[in-house]
Coordinates of C-alpha atoms in Angstrom, one line a residue:
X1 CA -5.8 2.3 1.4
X2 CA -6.3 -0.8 -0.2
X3 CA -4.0 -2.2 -2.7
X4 CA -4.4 -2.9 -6.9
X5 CA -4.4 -6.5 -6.3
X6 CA -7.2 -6.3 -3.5
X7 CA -9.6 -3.5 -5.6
X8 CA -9.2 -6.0 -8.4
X9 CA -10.3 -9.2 -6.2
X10 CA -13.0 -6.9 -4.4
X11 CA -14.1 -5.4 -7.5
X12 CA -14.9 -8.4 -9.0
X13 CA -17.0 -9.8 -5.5
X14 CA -19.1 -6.6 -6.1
X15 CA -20.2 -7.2 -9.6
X16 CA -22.2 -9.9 -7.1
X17 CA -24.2 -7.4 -5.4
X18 CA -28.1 -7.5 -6.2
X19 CA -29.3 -3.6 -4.8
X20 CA -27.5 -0.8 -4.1
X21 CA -26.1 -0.2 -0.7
X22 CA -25.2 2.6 1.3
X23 CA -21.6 3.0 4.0
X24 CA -22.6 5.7 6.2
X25 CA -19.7 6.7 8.4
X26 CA -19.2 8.4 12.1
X27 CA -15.8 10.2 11.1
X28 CA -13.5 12.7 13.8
X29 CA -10.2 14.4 13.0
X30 CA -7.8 11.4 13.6
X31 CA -5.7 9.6 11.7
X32 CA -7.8 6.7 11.9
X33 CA -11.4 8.5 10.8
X34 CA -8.6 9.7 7.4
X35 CA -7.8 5.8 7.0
X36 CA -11.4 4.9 7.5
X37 CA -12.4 7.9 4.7
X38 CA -9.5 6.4 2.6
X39 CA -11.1 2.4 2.4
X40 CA -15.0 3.2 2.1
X41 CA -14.1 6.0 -1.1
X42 CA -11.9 2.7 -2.6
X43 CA -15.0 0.5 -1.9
X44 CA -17.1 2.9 -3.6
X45 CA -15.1 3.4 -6.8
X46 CA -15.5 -0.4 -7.3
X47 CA -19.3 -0.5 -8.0
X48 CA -21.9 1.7 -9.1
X49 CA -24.3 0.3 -6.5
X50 CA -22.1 1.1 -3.2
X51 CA -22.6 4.8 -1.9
X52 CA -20.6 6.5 0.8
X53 CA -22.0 9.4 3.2
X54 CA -20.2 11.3 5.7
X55 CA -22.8 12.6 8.3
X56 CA -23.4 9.4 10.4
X57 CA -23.9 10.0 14.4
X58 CA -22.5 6.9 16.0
X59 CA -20.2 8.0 19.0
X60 CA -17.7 5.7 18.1
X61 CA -15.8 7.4 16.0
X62 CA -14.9 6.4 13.7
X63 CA -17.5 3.7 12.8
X64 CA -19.4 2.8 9.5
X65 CA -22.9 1.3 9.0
X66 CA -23.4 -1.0 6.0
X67 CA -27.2 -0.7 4.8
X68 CA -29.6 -0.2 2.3
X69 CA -30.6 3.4 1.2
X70 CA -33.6 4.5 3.1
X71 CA -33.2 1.7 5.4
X72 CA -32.1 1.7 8.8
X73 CA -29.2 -0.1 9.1
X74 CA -28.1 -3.2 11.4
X75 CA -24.2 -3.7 10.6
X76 CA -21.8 -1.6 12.4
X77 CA -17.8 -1.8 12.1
X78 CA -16.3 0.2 14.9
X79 CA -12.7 0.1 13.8
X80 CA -11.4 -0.7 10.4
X81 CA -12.1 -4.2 9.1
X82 CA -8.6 -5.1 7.8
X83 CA -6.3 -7.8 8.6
X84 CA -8.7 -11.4 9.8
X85 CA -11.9 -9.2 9.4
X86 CA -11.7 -7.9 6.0
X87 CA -13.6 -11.0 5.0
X88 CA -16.3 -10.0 7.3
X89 CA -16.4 -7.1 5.4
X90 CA -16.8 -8.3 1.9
X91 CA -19.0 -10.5 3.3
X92 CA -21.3 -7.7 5.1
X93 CA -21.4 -5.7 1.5
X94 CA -22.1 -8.7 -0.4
X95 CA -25.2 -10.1 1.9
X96 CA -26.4 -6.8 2.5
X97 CA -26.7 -6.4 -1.1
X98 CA -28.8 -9.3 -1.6
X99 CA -26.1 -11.7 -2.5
X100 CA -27.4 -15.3 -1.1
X101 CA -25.8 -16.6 1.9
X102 CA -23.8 -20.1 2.0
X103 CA -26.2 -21.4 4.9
X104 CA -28.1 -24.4 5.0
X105 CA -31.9 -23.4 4.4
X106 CA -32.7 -24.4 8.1
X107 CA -30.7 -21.9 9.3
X108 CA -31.6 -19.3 6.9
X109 CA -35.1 -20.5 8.4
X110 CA -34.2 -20.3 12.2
X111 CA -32.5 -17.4 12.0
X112 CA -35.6 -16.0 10.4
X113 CA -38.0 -17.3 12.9
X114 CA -35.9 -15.5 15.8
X115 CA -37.9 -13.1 18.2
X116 CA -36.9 -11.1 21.2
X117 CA -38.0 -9.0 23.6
X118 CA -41.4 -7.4 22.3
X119 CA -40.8 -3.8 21.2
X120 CA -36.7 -4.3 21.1
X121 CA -34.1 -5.2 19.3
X122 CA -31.4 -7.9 19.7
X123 CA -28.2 -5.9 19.4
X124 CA -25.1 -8.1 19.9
X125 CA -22.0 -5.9 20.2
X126 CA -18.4 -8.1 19.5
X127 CA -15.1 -6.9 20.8
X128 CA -12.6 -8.3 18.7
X129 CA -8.5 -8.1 17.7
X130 CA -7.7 -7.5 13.8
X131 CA -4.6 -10.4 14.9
X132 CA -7.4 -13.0 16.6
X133 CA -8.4 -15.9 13.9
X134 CA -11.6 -16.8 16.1
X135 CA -13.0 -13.4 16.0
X136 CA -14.4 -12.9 11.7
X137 CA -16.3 -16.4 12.4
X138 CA -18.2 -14.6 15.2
X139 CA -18.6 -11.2 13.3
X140 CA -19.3 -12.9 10.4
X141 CA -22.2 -15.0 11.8
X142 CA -23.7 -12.5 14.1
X143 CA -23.9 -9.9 10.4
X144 CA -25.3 -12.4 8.7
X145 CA -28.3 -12.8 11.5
X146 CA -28.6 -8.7 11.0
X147 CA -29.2 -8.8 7.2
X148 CA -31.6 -11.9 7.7
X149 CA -33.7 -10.9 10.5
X150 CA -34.8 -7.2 10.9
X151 CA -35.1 -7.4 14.5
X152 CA -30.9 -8.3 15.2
X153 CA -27.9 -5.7 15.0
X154 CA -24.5 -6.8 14.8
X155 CA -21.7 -4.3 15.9
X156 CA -17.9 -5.0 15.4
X157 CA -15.9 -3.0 17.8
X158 CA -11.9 -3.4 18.0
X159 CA -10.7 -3.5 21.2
X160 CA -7.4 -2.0 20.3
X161 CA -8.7 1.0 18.8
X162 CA -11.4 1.6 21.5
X163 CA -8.9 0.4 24.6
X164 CA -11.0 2.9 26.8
X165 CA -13.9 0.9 26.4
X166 CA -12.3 -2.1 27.0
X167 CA -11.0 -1.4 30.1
X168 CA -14.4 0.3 31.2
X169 CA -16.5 -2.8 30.1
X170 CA -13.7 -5.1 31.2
X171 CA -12.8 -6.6 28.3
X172 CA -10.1 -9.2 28.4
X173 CA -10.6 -11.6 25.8
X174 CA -11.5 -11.8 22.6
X175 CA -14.4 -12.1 21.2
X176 CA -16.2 -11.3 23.6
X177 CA -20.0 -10.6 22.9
X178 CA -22.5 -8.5 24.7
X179 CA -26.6 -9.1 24.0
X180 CA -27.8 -5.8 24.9
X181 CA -25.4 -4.5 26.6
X182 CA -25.2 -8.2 29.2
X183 CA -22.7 -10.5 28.3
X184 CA -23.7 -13.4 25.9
X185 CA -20.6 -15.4 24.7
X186 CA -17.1 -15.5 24.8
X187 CA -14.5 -17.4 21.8
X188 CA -15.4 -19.3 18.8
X189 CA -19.0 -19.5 18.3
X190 CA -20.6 -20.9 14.8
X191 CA -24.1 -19.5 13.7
X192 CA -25.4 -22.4 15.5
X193 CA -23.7 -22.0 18.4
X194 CA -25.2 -18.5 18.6
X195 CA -28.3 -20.0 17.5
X196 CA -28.9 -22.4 20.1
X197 CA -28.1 -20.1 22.7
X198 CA -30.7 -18.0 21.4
X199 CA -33.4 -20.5 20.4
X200 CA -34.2 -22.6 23.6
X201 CA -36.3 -25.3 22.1
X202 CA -33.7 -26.3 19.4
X203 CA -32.3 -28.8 22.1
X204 CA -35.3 -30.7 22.7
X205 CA -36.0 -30.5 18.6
X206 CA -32.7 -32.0 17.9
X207 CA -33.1 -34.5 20.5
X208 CA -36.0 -36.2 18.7
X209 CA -34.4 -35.7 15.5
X210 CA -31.1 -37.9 16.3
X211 CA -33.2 -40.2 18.8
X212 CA -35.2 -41.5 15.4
X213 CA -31.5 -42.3 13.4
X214 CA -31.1 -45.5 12.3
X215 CA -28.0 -47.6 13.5
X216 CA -24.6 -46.4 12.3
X217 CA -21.9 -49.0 10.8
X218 CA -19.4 -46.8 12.2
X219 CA -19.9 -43.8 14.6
X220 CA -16.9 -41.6 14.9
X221 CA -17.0 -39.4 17.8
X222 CA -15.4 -36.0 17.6
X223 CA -14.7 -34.2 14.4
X224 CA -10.6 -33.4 14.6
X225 CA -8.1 -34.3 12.3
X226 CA -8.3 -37.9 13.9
X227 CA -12.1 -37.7 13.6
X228 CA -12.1 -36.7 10.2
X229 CA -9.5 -39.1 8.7
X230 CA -12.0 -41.8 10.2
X231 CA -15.3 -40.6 8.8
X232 CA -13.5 -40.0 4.8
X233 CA -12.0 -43.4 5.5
X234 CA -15.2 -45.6 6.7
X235 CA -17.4 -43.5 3.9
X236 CA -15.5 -44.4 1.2
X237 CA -15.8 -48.3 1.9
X238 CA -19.8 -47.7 1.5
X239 CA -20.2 -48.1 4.7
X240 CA -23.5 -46.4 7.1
X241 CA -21.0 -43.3 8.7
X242 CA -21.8 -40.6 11.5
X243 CA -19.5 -37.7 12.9
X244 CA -21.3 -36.6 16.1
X245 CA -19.0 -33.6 17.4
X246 CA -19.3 -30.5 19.7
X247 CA -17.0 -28.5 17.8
X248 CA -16.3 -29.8 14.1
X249 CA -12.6 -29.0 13.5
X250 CA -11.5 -29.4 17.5
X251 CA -8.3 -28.4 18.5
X252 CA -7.0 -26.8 15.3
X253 CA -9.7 -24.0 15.5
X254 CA -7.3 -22.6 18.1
X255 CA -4.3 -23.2 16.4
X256 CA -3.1 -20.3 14.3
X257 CA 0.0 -20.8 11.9
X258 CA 0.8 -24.4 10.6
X259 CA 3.9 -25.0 9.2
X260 CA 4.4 -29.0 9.5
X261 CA 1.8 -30.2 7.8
X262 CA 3.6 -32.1 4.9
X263 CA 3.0 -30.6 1.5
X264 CA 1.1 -27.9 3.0
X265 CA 3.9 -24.8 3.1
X266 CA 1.9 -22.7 5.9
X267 CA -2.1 -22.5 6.8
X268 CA -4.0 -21.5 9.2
X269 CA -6.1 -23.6 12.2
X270 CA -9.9 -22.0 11.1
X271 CA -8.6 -22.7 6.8
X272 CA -7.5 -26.5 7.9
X273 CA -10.4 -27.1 9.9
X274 CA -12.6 -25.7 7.0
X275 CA -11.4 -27.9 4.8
X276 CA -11.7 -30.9 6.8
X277 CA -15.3 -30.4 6.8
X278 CA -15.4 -29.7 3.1
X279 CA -13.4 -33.1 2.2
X280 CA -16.1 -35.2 5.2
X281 CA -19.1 -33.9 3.4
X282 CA -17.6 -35.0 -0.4
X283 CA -19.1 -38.4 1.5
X284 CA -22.1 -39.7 2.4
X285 CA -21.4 -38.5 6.1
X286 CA -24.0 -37.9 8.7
X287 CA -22.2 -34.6 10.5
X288 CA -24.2 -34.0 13.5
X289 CA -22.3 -31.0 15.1
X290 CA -22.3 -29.3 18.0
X291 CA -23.2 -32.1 20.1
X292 CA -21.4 -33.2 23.1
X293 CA -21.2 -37.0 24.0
X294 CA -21.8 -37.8 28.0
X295 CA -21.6 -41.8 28.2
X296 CA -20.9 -44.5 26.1
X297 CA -22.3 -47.9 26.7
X298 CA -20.7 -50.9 24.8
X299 CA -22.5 -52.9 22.7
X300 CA -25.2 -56.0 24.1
X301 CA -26.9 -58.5 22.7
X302 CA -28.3 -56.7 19.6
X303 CA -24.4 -55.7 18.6
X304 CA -24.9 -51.8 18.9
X305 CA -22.5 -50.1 20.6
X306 CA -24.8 -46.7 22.0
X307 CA -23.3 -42.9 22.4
X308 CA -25.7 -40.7 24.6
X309 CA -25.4 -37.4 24.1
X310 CA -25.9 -34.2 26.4
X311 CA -29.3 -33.2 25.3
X312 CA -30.6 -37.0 26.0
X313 CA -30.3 -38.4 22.9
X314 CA -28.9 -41.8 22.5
X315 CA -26.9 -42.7 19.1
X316 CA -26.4 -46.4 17.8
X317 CA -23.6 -47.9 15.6
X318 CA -21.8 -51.5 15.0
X319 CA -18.4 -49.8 15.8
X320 CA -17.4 -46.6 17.6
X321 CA -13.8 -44.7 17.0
X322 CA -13.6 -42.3 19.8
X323 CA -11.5 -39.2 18.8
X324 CA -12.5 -36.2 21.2
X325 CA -8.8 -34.6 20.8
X326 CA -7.5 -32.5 23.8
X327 CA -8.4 -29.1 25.5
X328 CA -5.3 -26.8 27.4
X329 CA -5.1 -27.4 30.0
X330 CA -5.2 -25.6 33.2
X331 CA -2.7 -24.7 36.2
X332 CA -5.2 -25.5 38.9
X333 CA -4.4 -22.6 41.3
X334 CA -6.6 -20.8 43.4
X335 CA -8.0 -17.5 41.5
X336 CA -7.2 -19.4 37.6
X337 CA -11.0 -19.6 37.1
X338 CA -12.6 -17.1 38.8
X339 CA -10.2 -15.0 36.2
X340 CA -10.3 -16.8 33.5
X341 CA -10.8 -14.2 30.5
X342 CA -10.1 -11.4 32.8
X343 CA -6.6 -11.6 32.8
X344 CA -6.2 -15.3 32.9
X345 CA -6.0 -16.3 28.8
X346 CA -5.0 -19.0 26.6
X347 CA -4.7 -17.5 23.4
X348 CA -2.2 -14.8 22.5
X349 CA -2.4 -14.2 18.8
X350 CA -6.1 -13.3 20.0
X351 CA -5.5 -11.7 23.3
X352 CA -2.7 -10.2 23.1
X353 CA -3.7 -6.6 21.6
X354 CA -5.8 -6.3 24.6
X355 CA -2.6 -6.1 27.1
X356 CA -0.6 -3.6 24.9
X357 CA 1.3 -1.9 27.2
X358 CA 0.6 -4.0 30.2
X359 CA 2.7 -6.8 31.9
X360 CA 1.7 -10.4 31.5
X361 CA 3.0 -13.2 32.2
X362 CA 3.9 -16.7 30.0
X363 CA 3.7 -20.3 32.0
X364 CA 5.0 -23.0 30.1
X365 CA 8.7 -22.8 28.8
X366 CA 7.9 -25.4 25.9
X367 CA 7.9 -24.1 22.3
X368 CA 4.4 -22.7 22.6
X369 CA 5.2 -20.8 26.0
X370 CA 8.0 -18.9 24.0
X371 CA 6.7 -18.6 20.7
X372 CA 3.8 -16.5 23.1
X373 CA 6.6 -15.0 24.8
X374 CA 8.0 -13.3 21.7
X375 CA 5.1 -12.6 20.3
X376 CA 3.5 -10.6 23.1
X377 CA 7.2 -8.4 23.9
X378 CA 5.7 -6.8 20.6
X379 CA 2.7 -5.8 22.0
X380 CA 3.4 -5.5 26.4
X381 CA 5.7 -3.6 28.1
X382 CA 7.1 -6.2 30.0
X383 CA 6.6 -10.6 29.8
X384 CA 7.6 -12.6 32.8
X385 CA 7.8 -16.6 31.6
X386 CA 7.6 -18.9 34.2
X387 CA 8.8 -22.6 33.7
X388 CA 8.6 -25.3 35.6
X389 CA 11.7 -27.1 35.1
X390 CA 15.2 -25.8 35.9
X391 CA 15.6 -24.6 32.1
X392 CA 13.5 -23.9 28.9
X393 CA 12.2 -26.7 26.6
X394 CA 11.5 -24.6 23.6
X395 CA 13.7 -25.3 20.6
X396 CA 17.0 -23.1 20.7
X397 CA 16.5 -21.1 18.0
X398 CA 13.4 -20.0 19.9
X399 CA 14.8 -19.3 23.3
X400 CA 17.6 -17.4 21.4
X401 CA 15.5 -15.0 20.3
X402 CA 13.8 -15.1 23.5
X403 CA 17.0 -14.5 25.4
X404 CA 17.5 -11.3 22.8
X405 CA 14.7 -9.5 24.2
X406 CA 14.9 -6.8 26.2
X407 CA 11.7 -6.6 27.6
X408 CA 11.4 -10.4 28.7
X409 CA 12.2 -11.6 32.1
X410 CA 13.1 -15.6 32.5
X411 CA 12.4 -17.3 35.7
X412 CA 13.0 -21.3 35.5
X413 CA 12.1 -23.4 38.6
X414 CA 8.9 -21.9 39.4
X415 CA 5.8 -23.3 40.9
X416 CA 2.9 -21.5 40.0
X417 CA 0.9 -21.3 43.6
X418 CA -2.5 -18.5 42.9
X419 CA -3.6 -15.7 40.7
X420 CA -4.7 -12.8 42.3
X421 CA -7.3 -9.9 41.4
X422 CA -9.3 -6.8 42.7
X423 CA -12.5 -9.0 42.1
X424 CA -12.9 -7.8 38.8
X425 CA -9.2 -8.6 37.2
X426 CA -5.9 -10.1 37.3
X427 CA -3.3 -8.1 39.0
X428 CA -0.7 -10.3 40.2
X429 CA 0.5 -13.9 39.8
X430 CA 2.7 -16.0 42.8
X431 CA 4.6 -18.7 43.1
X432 CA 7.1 -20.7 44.6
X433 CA 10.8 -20.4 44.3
X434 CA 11.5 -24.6 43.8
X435 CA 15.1 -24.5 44.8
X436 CA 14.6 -22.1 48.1
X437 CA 11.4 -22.6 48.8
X438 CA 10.8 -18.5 48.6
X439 CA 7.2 -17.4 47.8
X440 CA 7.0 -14.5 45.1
X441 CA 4.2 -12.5 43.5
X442 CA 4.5 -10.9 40.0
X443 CA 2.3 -7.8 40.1
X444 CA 0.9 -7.5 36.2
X445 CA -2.5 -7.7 34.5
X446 CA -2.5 -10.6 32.0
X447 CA -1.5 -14.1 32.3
X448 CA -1.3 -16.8 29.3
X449 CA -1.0 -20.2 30.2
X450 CA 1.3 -22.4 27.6
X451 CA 1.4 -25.6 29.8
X452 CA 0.1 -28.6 27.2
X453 CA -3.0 -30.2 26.6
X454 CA -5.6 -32.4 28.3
X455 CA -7.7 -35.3 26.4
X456 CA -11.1 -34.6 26.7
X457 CA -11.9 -38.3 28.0
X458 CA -14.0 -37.5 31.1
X459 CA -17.0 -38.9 30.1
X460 CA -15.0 -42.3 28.9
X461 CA -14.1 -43.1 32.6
X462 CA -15.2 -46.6 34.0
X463 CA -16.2 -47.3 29.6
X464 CA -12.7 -48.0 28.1
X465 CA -9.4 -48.3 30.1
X466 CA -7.7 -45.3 30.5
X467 CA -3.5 -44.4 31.4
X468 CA -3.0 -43.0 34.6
X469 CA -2.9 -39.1 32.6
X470 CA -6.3 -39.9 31.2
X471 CA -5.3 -40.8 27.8
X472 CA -8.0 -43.8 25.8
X473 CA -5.1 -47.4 26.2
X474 CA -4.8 -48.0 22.3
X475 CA -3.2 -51.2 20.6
X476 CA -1.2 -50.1 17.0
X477 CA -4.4 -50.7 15.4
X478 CA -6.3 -48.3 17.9
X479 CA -8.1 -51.3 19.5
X480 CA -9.3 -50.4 22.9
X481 CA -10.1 -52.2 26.0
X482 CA -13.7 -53.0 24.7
X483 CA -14.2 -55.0 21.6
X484 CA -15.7 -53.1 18.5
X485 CA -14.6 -49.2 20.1
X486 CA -11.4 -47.7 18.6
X487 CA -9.9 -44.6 19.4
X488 CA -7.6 -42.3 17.7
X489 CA -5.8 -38.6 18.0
X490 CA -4.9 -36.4 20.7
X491 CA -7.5 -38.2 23.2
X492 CA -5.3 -41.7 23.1
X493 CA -1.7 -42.9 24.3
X494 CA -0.4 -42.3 20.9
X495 CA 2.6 -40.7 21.5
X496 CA 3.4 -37.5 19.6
X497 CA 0.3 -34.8 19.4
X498 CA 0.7 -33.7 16.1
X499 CA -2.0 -33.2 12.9
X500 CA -0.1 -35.1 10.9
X501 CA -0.2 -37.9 13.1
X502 CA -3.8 -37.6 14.3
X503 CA -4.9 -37.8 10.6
X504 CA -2.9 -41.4 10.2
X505 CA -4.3 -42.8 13.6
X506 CA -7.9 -41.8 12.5
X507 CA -7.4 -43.6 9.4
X508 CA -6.2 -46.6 10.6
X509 CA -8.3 -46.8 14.0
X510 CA -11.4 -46.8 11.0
X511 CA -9.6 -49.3 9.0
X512 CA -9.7 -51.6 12.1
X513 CA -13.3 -50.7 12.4
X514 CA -14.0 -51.8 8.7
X515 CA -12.1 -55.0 9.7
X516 CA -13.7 -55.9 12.7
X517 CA -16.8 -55.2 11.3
X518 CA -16.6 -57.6 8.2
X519 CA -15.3 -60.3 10.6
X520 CA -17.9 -59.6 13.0
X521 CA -21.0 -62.2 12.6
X522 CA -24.6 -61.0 12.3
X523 CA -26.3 -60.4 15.6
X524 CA -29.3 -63.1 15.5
X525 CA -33.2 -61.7 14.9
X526 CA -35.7 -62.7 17.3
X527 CA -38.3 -64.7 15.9
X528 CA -41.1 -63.0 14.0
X529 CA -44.4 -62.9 16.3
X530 CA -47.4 -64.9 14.3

């Protein structure tokens, strides 16, 4: 099952393990139980301290439960943990056998403190795709909360291998995570994500916490590419520096192959987005994640420019570089959110294994529309791409291949008008014929909408100017409308979205921040009182 160069790596991550643990398996007659038999006997022969028993009575077959013997244990993978979610695996053996997490000790502390329902269990259940890049951060977190706290379960289930479930639970995105059977979470969720939906008084704790932080030289909002650039760039000048962002990494979490990032062959979104955060916190960097800024107010008489932020708390800094990056953005038709992940997606490295052998359509003829094109005519039995235009935009190698499948339906000159459903899921898609005006509907059950981005400036409006499609008005040193606030990234009329460029922007916008601020004078103290 696995190869010699993987038993070598994994071998070597099991000489870590602290106590013996045990891989009790659910197995039938299929081919997958045989393949499931096949990896936990090569885990095994690694280490002395991993056992393997056959006689476990989980009706998912075939599952495995990683424990401790004589234990009762709280990890489940229903499916085999290969591809994206063999590091959740490694990862489950290692903690499991005492090996100490890479957590802060608050979290190991929180996590600790959790309590349910008296008398029950939290059991989170996480439908995932062995292809989706989001999912092992979700797994991975919610196992870790199992080996720490005795009253949390964590269940892996693929939805590919149990597509019966799927389509009885309704399953149409992944991850997708059930509490006890109700739905908790869908997508990317960090530890403290899932924490603080779990713990209600973090909030308010939190609150207090960044209310009491001293003024910032430079406060960089949003913690992209753009974001990041900024915070390395105003740390290493010696400067006070904050990173206050909901989602540290942004955009790129979503992204899955990179292959333009000069000097960087190929990586991945979650790997770049890692390492981002690695390289901010080489620097004296305050990172206050997972918060989401509502207002900014420019700075008054005492030369602080103030960010508050969604739980109430207000930040303070000498100079602001707003980089909130972009989101997709939507079609705006009747029935897109009231099916949004049930049918209606935006993700098809991730989703697609839930549609296989289903028809979905593309929107969005660009490069990513047809890149998701190809990709899902692997997976689907049939792809309808609808573009707006009267031709594609992709590149032409792209709509080549495109062109070469025979499972792919083109129609150009299409206006997207409603997505329709049973109430529970997408079964059709119409829209408008632009040259004759002729309405058509599309029966099928997914949709994946490829359509571009939107900046995520909302809570900017009536602070900084903005251009007519929302984007932060920048000068070329990403100066904006209001003296001391730059901007940077995806969020601002730079033209080009790209990393590459992003990163450049962020650096200069805090540049210009370091510059104004040295040229700025001192606000004046009031007078002592005698």
């Amino acid at each position: 099952m696995l190869d010699a160069t993987i038993k070598t790596q994994l071998a070597a991550y099991l000489e870590k393990l602290q106590a013996p643990i045990e891989l009790v398996a659910s197995l039938d007659d299929s081919a997958k139980s045989t393949e499931m038999r096949e990896l936990l006997a090569d885990i095994a022969a690694l280490s002395p301290k991993v056992s393997v028993r056959e006689d476990g009575k989980d009706a998912r077959k075939p599952s495995f439960s990683v424990g401790r013997p004589g234990e009762a244990a709280r990890i489940r993978f229903a499916g085999i943990p290969m591809g994206h979610e063999f590091t959740s695996l490694v990862l489950a053996l290692l903690q499991t056998g005492g090996h100490p997490p890479k957590v802060d000790a608050a979290v190991i502390d929180q996590i600790k403190g959790l309590t349910g329902t008296p008398g029950t269990s939290m059991r989170f259940e996480t439908y995932i795709s062995l292809s989706c890049h989001n999912c092992p951060d979700v797994v991975q977190a919610l196992n870790l909360m199992a080996v720490l706290n005795p009253g949390v379960e964590s269940v892996m289930i693929d939805g590919a291998l149990y597509q019966d479930e799927v389509n009885t639970r309704q399953i149409m995105a992944v991850p997708t995570v059930l509490l006890n059977g109700e739905a908790f979470g869908q997508g990317r969720m960090t530890i403290e994500e899932i924490l603080a939906k779990i713990d209600t008084g973090a909030a308010a704790r939190d609150a207090e916490k960044l209310n009491a932080k001293d003024a910032y030289d430079v406060l960089v909002v949003g913690g992209g590419p753009a974001g990041s650039a900024a915070a390395i760039y105003a740390a290493r000048k010696g400067i006070r520096t904050g990173v206050v962002a909901e989602r540290f990494g942004g955009q790129v979490l979503d992204t899955l192959g990179i292959e333009n990032f000069i000097s960087v062959q190929r990586t991945e979104g979650p790997k770049l987005a890692m390492a981002l955060e690695q390289h901010v916190k080489e620097y004296e960097v305050d990172i206050m994640n997972l918060q989401r800024a509502e207002a900014l107010i420019p700075a008054g008489d005492d030369g602080l420019a103030q960010v508050r932020l969604a739980n109430g708390a207000t930040l303070k800094a000498k100079s602001v570089i707003l980089a909130t990056g972009a989101r997709w953005r939507e079609m705006n038709v009747p029935g897109e959110k009231e099916y949004k992940a049930k049918g209606v997606c935006f993700c098809p490295h991730c989703d697609g294994p839930l549609f296989r052998g289903k028809r979905v359509a593309v929107i969005g003829g660009g490069n990513s529309g047809v890149e998701a094109a190809i990709d899902l005519a692997g997976i689907v039995s049939h792809v309808t791409l609808l573009e707006f235009d009267s031709r594609l935009r992709a590149d032409a190698v792209l709509q080549a291949k495109l062109g070469s499948l025979p499972n792919v339906t083109i129609i150009t000159s299409a206006l997207t008008t409603e997505v329709t459903g049973d109430g529970e899921k997408v079964n059709g898609i119409v829209y408008q014929d632009r040259i004759s005006g002729a309405t058509q509907r599309v029966e099928l059950e997914g949709i994946f909408v490829q359509i571009g981005l939107l900046p995520n400036t909302d809570w900017l409006k009536g602070a900084v100017n903005l251009s007519p499609r929302g984007e932060i008005e920048i000068d070329a040193r990403g100066q904006t409308s209001v003296p001391g606030v730059f901007a940077a990234g995806d969020a601002t009329t730079s033209p080009y979205k790209q990393i590459i460029i992003a990163m450049g922007d962020g650096a200069k916008a805090s540049l210009s921040a370091f510059d104004h601020l040295i040229r700025s004078p001192t606000p004046a103290r009031a007078p002592a009182m005698a």
